[in-house]
Amino acid sequence: SETPDQGASDTTPADSQSRDVTTSTAAETSTTTGVGLPRIGDPVRDGQFEFVVTGLEAPGATYQPEGLLKDEANGAWLVIYVTVENVGDREQAFLAGNQKILWDGEEYGGEGFTRNGTNVEDLNPGVALAATLMFDVPDGFPNLGAGTILELHDSAFSGGVSVSL
């Protein structure tokens, strides 16, 4: 399992170098199989946010980052590490609970908090956050890469962008 630096929040300025950024559309991708979707490490955008999934942990019953209390899932924790950068021109709130996992016709909502101690983070333009997203999924959730999709949103009302896990 990949585990990037899990520091609290990161307030690095926006990267001044140009990057390839993917904005997903239904015509180009399949959100049932993940074929043609951006993958871990690919920058994607929804609204004012640019997201990069930097790593994940396969589902497990407990999650205990160094120095924190153990957290038990009702099913199993699927832990996803993502950076979120405000690439817009005004402040925008990032909410962990707006993120979703899609698999086999089912939708799994994200917990309303991140593991770096916040449930809402207001990001000014050019500011980034390293977030640890938590999803309580059923025991026996499939190995990742079996059509598991992370849908990332800049707000509860945005169209979202999909990343194949």
mmCIF file with all atom_site columns, C-alpha atoms in Angstrom:
data_model
loop_
_atom_site.group_PDB
_atom_site.id
_atom_site.type_symbol
_atom_site.label_atom_id
_atom_site.label_alt_id
_atom_site.label_comp_id
_atom_site.label_asym_id
_atom_site.label_entity_id
_atom_site.label_seq_id
_atom_site.pdbx_PDB_ins_code
_atom_site.Cartn_x
_atom_site.Cartn_y
_atom_site.Cartn_z
_atom_site.occupancy
_atom_site.B_iso_or_equiv
_atom_site.pdbx_formal_charge
_atom_site.auth_seq_id
_atom_site.auth_comp_id
_atom_site.auth_asym_id
_atom_site.auth_atom_id
_atom_site.pdbx_PDB_model_num
ATOM 1   C CA . SER A 1 1   ? 0.000   0.000  0.000   1.00 0.00 ? 1   SER A CA 1
ATOM 2   C CA . GLU A 1 2   ? 1.178   3.457  -0.827  1.00 0.00 ? 2   GLU A CA 1
ATOM 3   C CA . THR A 1 3   ? 1.257   5.976  1.982   1.00 0.00 ? 3   THR A CA 1
ATOM 4   C CA . PRO A 1 4   ? 2.452   9.455  1.099   1.00 0.00 ? 4   PRO A CA 1
ATOM 5   C CA . ASP A 1 5   ? 3.453   12.077 3.624   1.00 0.00 ? 5   ASP A CA 1
ATOM 6   C CA . GLN A 1 6   ? 0.439   12.440 5.884   1.00 0.00 ? 6   GLN A CA 1
ATOM 7   C CA . GLY A 1 7   ? 1.137   15.864 7.363   1.00 0.00 ? 7   GLY A CA 1
ATOM 8   C CA . ALA A 1 8   ? -1.792  17.941 8.575   1.00 0.00 ? 8   ALA A CA 1
ATOM 9   C CA . SER A 1 9   ? -2.494  20.514 5.914   1.00 0.00 ? 9   SER A CA 1
ATOM 10  C CA . ASP A 1 10  ? -0.165  21.842 3.295   1.00 0.00 ? 10  ASP A CA 1
ATOM 11  C CA . THR A 1 11  ? -0.365  25.442 2.183   1.00 0.00 ? 11  THR A CA 1
ATOM 12  C CA . THR A 1 12  ? 2.007   25.393 -0.751  1.00 0.00 ? 12  THR A CA 1
ATOM 13  C CA . PRO A 1 13  ? 1.533   27.955 -3.517  1.00 0.00 ? 13  PRO A CA 1
ATOM 14  C CA . ALA A 1 14  ? 0.127   26.825 -6.839  1.00 0.00 ? 14  ALA A CA 1
ATOM 15  C CA . ASP A 1 15  ? 2.599   25.095 -9.120  1.00 0.00 ? 15  ASP A CA 1
ATOM 16  C CA . SER A 1 16  ? 3.727   27.571 -11.759 1.00 0.00 ? 16  SER A CA 1
ATOM 17  C CA . GLN A 1 17  ? 4.681   24.868 -14.267 1.00 0.00 ? 17  GLN A CA 1
ATOM 18  C CA . SER A 1 18  ? 2.043   23.696 -16.704 1.00 0.00 ? 18  SER A CA 1
ATOM 19  C CA . ARG A 1 19  ? 0.635   20.227 -16.093 1.00 0.00 ? 19  ARG A CA 1
ATOM 20  C CA . ASP A 1 20  ? -1.558  17.849 -18.018 1.00 0.00 ? 20  ASP A CA 1
ATOM 21  C CA . VAL A 1 21  ? -4.935  17.995 -16.309 1.00 0.00 ? 21  VAL A CA 1
ATOM 22  C CA . THR A 1 22  ? -7.834  15.715 -17.104 1.00 0.00 ? 22  THR A CA 1
ATOM 23  C CA . THR A 1 23  ? -11.448 16.744 -16.878 1.00 0.00 ? 23  THR A CA 1
ATOM 24  C CA . SER A 1 24  ? -13.571 13.647 -17.306 1.00 0.00 ? 24  SER A CA 1
ATOM 25  C CA . THR A 1 25  ? -16.705 13.518 -19.464 1.00 0.00 ? 25  THR A CA 1
ATOM 26  C CA . ALA A 1 26  ? -19.223 10.720 -19.832 1.00 0.00 ? 26  ALA A CA 1
ATOM 27  C CA . ALA A 1 27  ? -18.561 10.444 -23.573 1.00 0.00 ? 27  ALA A CA 1
ATOM 28  C CA . GLU A 1 28  ? -14.860 9.746  -23.026 1.00 0.00 ? 28  GLU A CA 1
ATOM 29  C CA . THR A 1 29  ? -14.996 7.336  -20.108 1.00 0.00 ? 29  THR A CA 1
ATOM 30  C CA . SER A 1 30  ? -16.766 4.427  -18.519 1.00 0.00 ? 30  SER A CA 1
ATOM 31  C CA . THR A 1 31  ? -17.705 4.898  -14.889 1.00 0.00 ? 31  THR A CA 1
ATOM 32  C CA . THR A 1 32  ? -18.730 1.263  -14.563 1.00 0.00 ? 32  THR A CA 1
ATOM 33  C CA . THR A 1 33  ? -15.400 -0.318 -15.501 1.00 0.00 ? 33  THR A CA 1
ATOM 34  C CA . GLY A 1 34  ? -12.906 2.512  -15.060 1.00 0.00 ? 34  GLY A CA 1
ATOM 35  C CA . VAL A 1 35  ? -11.639 2.032  -18.626 1.00 0.00 ? 35  VAL A CA 1
ATOM 36  C CA . GLY A 1 36  ? -10.360 5.314  -20.048 1.00 0.00 ? 36  GLY A CA 1
ATOM 37  C CA . LEU A 1 37  ? -10.544 7.163  -16.738 1.00 0.00 ? 37  LEU A CA 1
ATOM 38  C CA . PRO A 1 38  ? -7.663  9.051  -15.110 1.00 0.00 ? 38  PRO A CA 1
ATOM 39  C CA . ARG A 1 39  ? -5.718  6.955  -12.594 1.00 0.00 ? 39  ARG A CA 1
ATOM 40  C CA . ILE A 1 40  ? -3.770  7.473  -9.370  1.00 0.00 ? 40  ILE A CA 1
ATOM 41  C CA . GLY A 1 41  ? -1.263  10.288 -9.865  1.00 0.00 ? 41  GLY A CA 1
ATOM 42  C CA . ASP A 1 42  ? -3.194  11.989 -12.703 1.00 0.00 ? 42  ASP A CA 1
ATOM 43  C CA . PRO A 1 43  ? -4.311  15.571 -11.975 1.00 0.00 ? 43  PRO A CA 1
ATOM 44  C CA . VAL A 1 44  ? -8.054  16.068 -12.500 1.00 0.00 ? 44  VAL A CA 1
ATOM 45  C CA . ARG A 1 45  ? -10.297 19.090 -12.060 1.00 0.00 ? 45  ARG A CA 1
ATOM 46  C CA . ASP A 1 46  ? -13.812 19.748 -10.910 1.00 0.00 ? 46  ASP A CA 1
ATOM 47  C CA . GLY A 1 47  ? -14.867 23.362 -10.566 1.00 0.00 ? 47  GLY A CA 1
ATOM 48  C CA . GLN A 1 48  ? -12.243 25.344 -8.665  1.00 0.00 ? 48  GLN A CA 1
ATOM 49  C CA . PHE A 1 49  ? -10.343 22.303 -7.398  1.00 0.00 ? 49  PHE A CA 1
ATOM 50  C CA . GLU A 1 50  ? -7.539  20.270 -8.900  1.00 0.00 ? 50  GLU A CA 1
ATOM 51  C CA . PHE A 1 51  ? -7.265  16.831 -7.305  1.00 0.00 ? 51  PHE A CA 1
ATOM 52  C CA . VAL A 1 52  ? -4.453  14.283 -7.394  1.00 0.00 ? 52  VAL A CA 1
ATOM 53  C CA . VAL A 1 53  ? -4.982  10.879 -5.799  1.00 0.00 ? 53  VAL A CA 1
ATOM 54  C CA . THR A 1 54  ? -1.561  10.147 -4.311  1.00 0.00 ? 54  THR A CA 1
ATOM 55  C CA . GLY A 1 55  ? -2.151  6.753  -2.703  1.00 0.00 ? 55  GLY A CA 1
ATOM 56  C CA . LEU A 1 56  ? -4.547  4.415  -0.975  1.00 0.00 ? 56  LEU A CA 1
ATOM 57  C CA . GLU A 1 57  ? -4.829  1.548  1.440   1.00 0.00 ? 57  GLU A CA 1
ATOM 58  C CA . ALA A 1 58  ? -6.780  -1.614 0.696   1.00 0.00 ? 58  ALA A CA 1
ATOM 59  C CA . PRO A 1 59  ? -9.875  -1.971 2.896   1.00 0.00 ? 59  PRO A CA 1
ATOM 60  C CA . GLY A 1 60  ? -9.237  -2.934 6.520   1.00 0.00 ? 60  GLY A CA 1
ATOM 61  C CA . ALA A 1 61  ? -11.348 -3.038 9.689   1.00 0.00 ? 61  ALA A CA 1
ATOM 62  C CA . THR A 1 62  ? -9.254  -0.523 11.642  1.00 0.00 ? 62  THR A CA 1
ATOM 63  C CA . TYR A 1 63  ? -7.324  2.610  10.840  1.00 0.00 ? 63  TYR A CA 1
ATOM 64  C CA . GLN A 1 64  ? -4.689  3.946  13.204  1.00 0.00 ? 64  GLN A CA 1
ATOM 65  C CA . PRO A 1 65  ? -2.309  6.594  11.920  1.00 0.00 ? 65  PRO A CA 1
ATOM 66  C CA . GLU A 1 66  ? 0.784   7.168  14.004  1.00 0.00 ? 66  GLU A CA 1
ATOM 67  C CA . GLY A 1 67  ? -0.011  9.016  17.219  1.00 0.00 ? 67  GLY A CA 1
ATOM 68  C CA . LEU A 1 68  ? -3.809  8.850  16.850  1.00 0.00 ? 68  LEU A CA 1
ATOM 69  C CA . LEU A 1 69  ? -6.459  6.630  18.368  1.00 0.00 ? 69  LEU A CA 1
ATOM 70  C CA . LYS A 1 70  ? -7.591  3.514  16.544  1.00 0.00 ? 70  LYS A CA 1
ATOM 71  C CA . ASP A 1 71  ? -10.794 3.990  14.522  1.00 0.00 ? 71  ASP A CA 1
ATOM 72  C CA . GLU A 1 72  ? -13.011 0.947  13.896  1.00 0.00 ? 72  GLU A CA 1
ATOM 73  C CA . ALA A 1 73  ? -15.115 0.753  10.726  1.00 0.00 ? 73  ALA A CA 1
ATOM 74  C CA . ASN A 1 74  ? -18.628 -0.667 10.681  1.00 0.00 ? 74  ASN A CA 1
ATOM 75  C CA . GLY A 1 75  ? -17.486 -2.613 7.610   1.00 0.00 ? 75  GLY A CA 1
ATOM 76  C CA . ALA A 1 76  ? -13.953 -1.856 6.408   1.00 0.00 ? 76  ALA A CA 1
ATOM 77  C CA . TRP A 1 77  ? -12.078 1.416  5.951   1.00 0.00 ? 77  TRP A CA 1
ATOM 78  C CA . LEU A 1 78  ? -10.997 2.294  2.431   1.00 0.00 ? 78  LEU A CA 1
ATOM 79  C CA . VAL A 1 79  ? -8.410  5.050  2.965   1.00 0.00 ? 79  VAL A CA 1
ATOM 80  C CA . ILE A 1 80  ? -7.520  7.344  0.050   1.00 0.00 ? 80  ILE A CA 1
ATOM 81  C CA . TYR A 1 81  ? -4.815  10.024 0.074   1.00 0.00 ? 81  TYR A CA 1
ATOM 82  C CA . VAL A 1 82  ? -5.481  13.031 -2.147  1.00 0.00 ? 82  VAL A CA 1
ATOM 83  C CA . THR A 1 83  ? -4.160  16.538 -2.635  1.00 0.00 ? 83  THR A CA 1
ATOM 84  C CA . VAL A 1 84  ? -6.695  19.257 -3.304  1.00 0.00 ? 84  VAL A CA 1
ATOM 85  C CA . GLU A 1 85  ? -5.600  22.603 -4.723  1.00 0.00 ? 85  GLU A CA 1
ATOM 86  C CA . ASN A 1 86  ? -7.788  25.638 -5.295  1.00 0.00 ? 86  ASN A CA 1
ATOM 87  C CA . VAL A 1 87  ? -6.977  26.644 -8.882  1.00 0.00 ? 87  VAL A CA 1
ATOM 88  C CA . GLY A 1 88  ? -9.809  29.186 -9.004  1.00 0.00 ? 88  GLY A CA 1
ATOM 89  C CA . ASP A 1 89  ? -9.924  32.877 -8.238  1.00 0.00 ? 89  ASP A CA 1
ATOM 90  C CA . ARG A 1 90  ? -11.901 32.837 -4.965  1.00 0.00 ? 90  ARG A CA 1
ATOM 91  C CA . GLU A 1 91  ? -12.100 30.908 -1.702  1.00 0.00 ? 91  GLU A CA 1
ATOM 92  C CA . GLN A 1 92  ? -13.804 27.509 -1.931  1.00 0.00 ? 92  GLN A CA 1
ATOM 93  C CA . ALA A 1 93  ? -14.683 25.061 0.861   1.00 0.00 ? 93  ALA A CA 1
ATOM 94  C CA . PHE A 1 94  ? -13.496 21.449 0.527   1.00 0.00 ? 94  PHE A CA 1
ATOM 95  C CA . LEU A 1 95  ? -15.771 18.923 2.239   1.00 0.00 ? 95  LEU A CA 1
ATOM 96  C CA . ALA A 1 96  ? -14.661 15.321 2.658   1.00 0.00 ? 96  ALA A CA 1
ATOM 97  C CA . GLY A 1 97  ? -18.309 14.217 2.772   1.00 0.00 ? 97  GLY A CA 1
ATOM 98  C CA . ASN A 1 98  ? -18.875 15.355 -0.839  1.00 0.00 ? 98  ASN A CA 1
ATOM 99  C CA . GLN A 1 99  ? -16.579 12.621 -2.199  1.00 0.00 ? 99  GLN A CA 1
ATOM 100 C CA . LYS A 1 100 ? -17.910 9.209  -3.351  1.00 0.00 ? 100 LYS A CA 1
ATOM 101 C CA . ILE A 1 101 ? -16.821 5.681  -4.225  1.00 0.00 ? 101 ILE A CA 1
ATOM 102 C CA . LEU A 1 102 ? -18.681 3.916  -7.047  1.00 0.00 ? 102 LEU A CA 1
ATOM 103 C CA . TRP A 1 103 ? -18.492 0.161  -7.495  1.00 0.00 ? 103 TRP A CA 1
ATOM 104 C CA . ASP A 1 104 ? -20.745 -2.441 -9.063  1.00 0.00 ? 104 ASP A CA 1
ATOM 105 C CA . GLY A 1 105 ? -23.720 -0.084 -9.348  1.00 0.00 ? 105 GLY A CA 1
ATOM 106 C CA . GLU A 1 106 ? -23.470 1.045  -5.708  1.00 0.00 ? 106 GLU A CA 1
ATOM 107 C CA . GLU A 1 107 ? -22.457 4.441  -4.312  1.00 0.00 ? 107 GLU A CA 1
ATOM 108 C CA . TYR A 1 108 ? -20.517 4.805  -1.051  1.00 0.00 ? 108 TYR A CA 1
ATOM 109 C CA . GLY A 1 109 ? -20.355 8.255  0.548   1.00 0.00 ? 109 GLY A CA 1
ATOM 110 C CA . GLY A 1 110 ? -17.218 9.548  2.183   1.00 0.00 ? 110 GLY A CA 1
ATOM 111 C CA . GLU A 1 111 ? -17.046 10.195 5.895   1.00 0.00 ? 111 GLU A CA 1
ATOM 112 C CA . GLY A 1 112 ? -17.761 13.806 6.808   1.00 0.00 ? 112 GLY A CA 1
ATOM 113 C CA . PHE A 1 113 ? -14.199 14.252 8.051   1.00 0.00 ? 113 PHE A CA 1
ATOM 114 C CA . THR A 1 114 ? -10.646 13.744 6.905   1.00 0.00 ? 114 THR A CA 1
ATOM 115 C CA . ARG A 1 115 ? -7.977  12.036 8.949   1.00 0.00 ? 115 ARG A CA 1
ATOM 116 C CA . ASN A 1 116 ? -6.010  15.264 9.191   1.00 0.00 ? 116 ASN A CA 1
ATOM 117 C CA . GLY A 1 117 ? -8.571  16.584 11.652  1.00 0.00 ? 117 GLY A CA 1
ATOM 118 C CA . THR A 1 118 ? -10.984 18.604 9.558   1.00 0.00 ? 118 THR A CA 1
ATOM 119 C CA . ASN A 1 119 ? -14.405 18.148 8.037   1.00 0.00 ? 119 ASN A CA 1
ATOM 120 C CA . VAL A 1 120 ? -14.456 21.449 6.133   1.00 0.00 ? 120 VAL A CA 1
ATOM 121 C CA . GLU A 1 121 ? -11.375 23.247 4.885   1.00 0.00 ? 121 GLU A CA 1
ATOM 122 C CA . ASP A 1 122 ? -11.650 26.678 3.264   1.00 0.00 ? 122 ASP A CA 1
ATOM 123 C CA . LEU A 1 123 ? -8.983  26.948 0.582   1.00 0.00 ? 123 LEU A CA 1
ATOM 124 C CA . ASN A 1 124 ? -7.933  30.283 -0.872  1.00 0.00 ? 124 ASN A CA 1
ATOM 125 C CA . PRO A 1 125 ? -6.719  30.487 -4.492  1.00 0.00 ? 125 PRO A CA 1
ATOM 126 C CA . GLY A 1 126 ? -3.330  28.792 -4.908  1.00 0.00 ? 126 GLY A CA 1
ATOM 127 C CA . VAL A 1 127 ? -3.572  26.920 -1.582  1.00 0.00 ? 127 VAL A CA 1
ATOM 128 C CA . ALA A 1 128 ? -3.424  23.120 -1.377  1.00 0.00 ? 128 ALA A CA 1
ATOM 129 C CA . LEU A 1 129 ? -4.492  20.559 1.214   1.00 0.00 ? 129 LEU A CA 1
ATOM 130 C CA . ALA A 1 130 ? -3.197  17.011 1.715   1.00 0.00 ? 130 ALA A CA 1
ATOM 131 C CA . ALA A 1 131 ? -6.320  15.084 2.768   1.00 0.00 ? 131 ALA A CA 1
ATOM 132 C CA . THR A 1 132 ? -6.891  11.519 3.906   1.00 0.00 ? 132 THR A CA 1
ATOM 133 C CA . LEU A 1 133 ? -10.386 10.481 2.794   1.00 0.00 ? 133 LEU A CA 1
ATOM 134 C CA . MET A 1 134 ? -12.203 7.694  4.627   1.00 0.00 ? 134 MET A CA 1
ATOM 135 C CA . PHE A 1 135 ? -14.899 5.416  3.201   1.00 0.00 ? 135 PHE A CA 1
ATOM 136 C CA . ASP A 1 136 ? -16.675 2.830  5.357   1.00 0.00 ? 136 ASP A CA 1
ATOM 137 C CA . VAL A 1 137 ? -17.310 0.050  2.801   1.00 0.00 ? 137 VAL A CA 1
ATOM 138 C CA . PRO A 1 138 ? -18.737 -3.455 3.303   1.00 0.00 ? 138 PRO A CA 1
ATOM 139 C CA . ASP A 1 139 ? -16.485 -6.269 4.471   1.00 0.00 ? 139 ASP A CA 1
ATOM 140 C CA . GLY A 1 140 ? -15.201 -8.133 1.431   1.00 0.00 ? 140 GLY A CA 1
ATOM 141 C CA . PHE A 1 141 ? -15.014 -4.961 -0.691  1.00 0.00 ? 141 PHE A CA 1
ATOM 142 C CA . PRO A 1 142 ? -13.153 -5.977 -3.864  1.00 0.00 ? 142 PRO A CA 1
ATOM 143 C CA . ASN A 1 143 ? -9.488  -5.559 -4.516  1.00 0.00 ? 143 ASN A CA 1
ATOM 144 C CA . LEU A 1 144 ? -8.932  -2.157 -6.019  1.00 0.00 ? 144 LEU A CA 1
ATOM 145 C CA . GLY A 1 145 ? -8.599  -2.054 -9.776  1.00 0.00 ? 145 GLY A CA 1
ATOM 146 C CA . ALA A 1 146 ? -11.790 -4.094 -10.179 1.00 0.00 ? 146 ALA A CA 1
ATOM 147 C CA . GLY A 1 147 ? -13.846 -1.184 -11.532 1.00 0.00 ? 147 GLY A CA 1
ATOM 148 C CA . THR A 1 148 ? -13.637 0.874  -8.322  1.00 0.00 ? 148 THR A CA 1
ATOM 149 C CA . ILE A 1 149 ? -14.125 4.581  -9.074  1.00 0.00 ? 149 ILE A CA 1
ATOM 150 C CA . LEU A 1 150 ? -13.460 7.611  -6.852  1.00 0.00 ? 150 LEU A CA 1
ATOM 151 C CA . GLU A 1 151 ? -15.735 10.535 -7.719  1.00 0.00 ? 151 GLU A CA 1
ATOM 152 C CA . LEU A 1 152 ? -14.280 13.862 -6.563  1.00 0.00 ? 152 LEU A CA 1
ATOM 153 C CA . HIS A 1 153 ? -16.340 17.047 -6.149  1.00 0.00 ? 153 HIS A CA 1
ATOM 154 C CA . ASP A 1 154 ? -15.565 20.695 -5.475  1.00 0.00 ? 154 ASP A CA 1
ATOM 155 C CA . SER A 1 155 ? -19.062 21.060 -3.979  1.00 0.00 ? 155 SER A CA 1
ATOM 156 C CA . ALA A 1 156 ? -22.181 19.029 -3.278  1.00 0.00 ? 156 ALA A CA 1
ATOM 157 C CA . PHE A 1 157 ? -23.728 20.366 -6.486  1.00 0.00 ? 157 PHE A CA 1
ATOM 158 C CA . SER A 1 158 ? -20.832 19.938 -8.929  1.00 0.00 ? 158 SER A CA 1
ATOM 159 C CA . GLY A 1 159 ? -20.756 17.291 -11.664 1.00 0.00 ? 159 GLY A CA 1
ATOM 160 C CA . GLY A 1 160 ? -17.628 15.698 -10.221 1.00 0.00 ? 160 GLY A CA 1
ATOM 161 C CA . VAL A 1 161 ? -14.679 14.010 -11.894 1.00 0.00 ? 161 VAL A CA 1
ATOM 162 C CA . SER A 1 162 ? -13.936 10.283 -11.787 1.00 0.00 ? 162 SER A CA 1
ATOM 163 C CA . VAL A 1 163 ? -10.629 8.519  -11.062 1.00 0.00 ? 163 VAL A CA 1
ATOM 164 C CA . SER A 1 164 ? -10.110 4.792  -11.514 1.00 0.00 ? 164 SER A CA 1
ATOM 165 C CA . LEU A 1 165 ? -8.622  3.115  -8.448  1.00 0.00 ? 165 LEU A CA 1
#
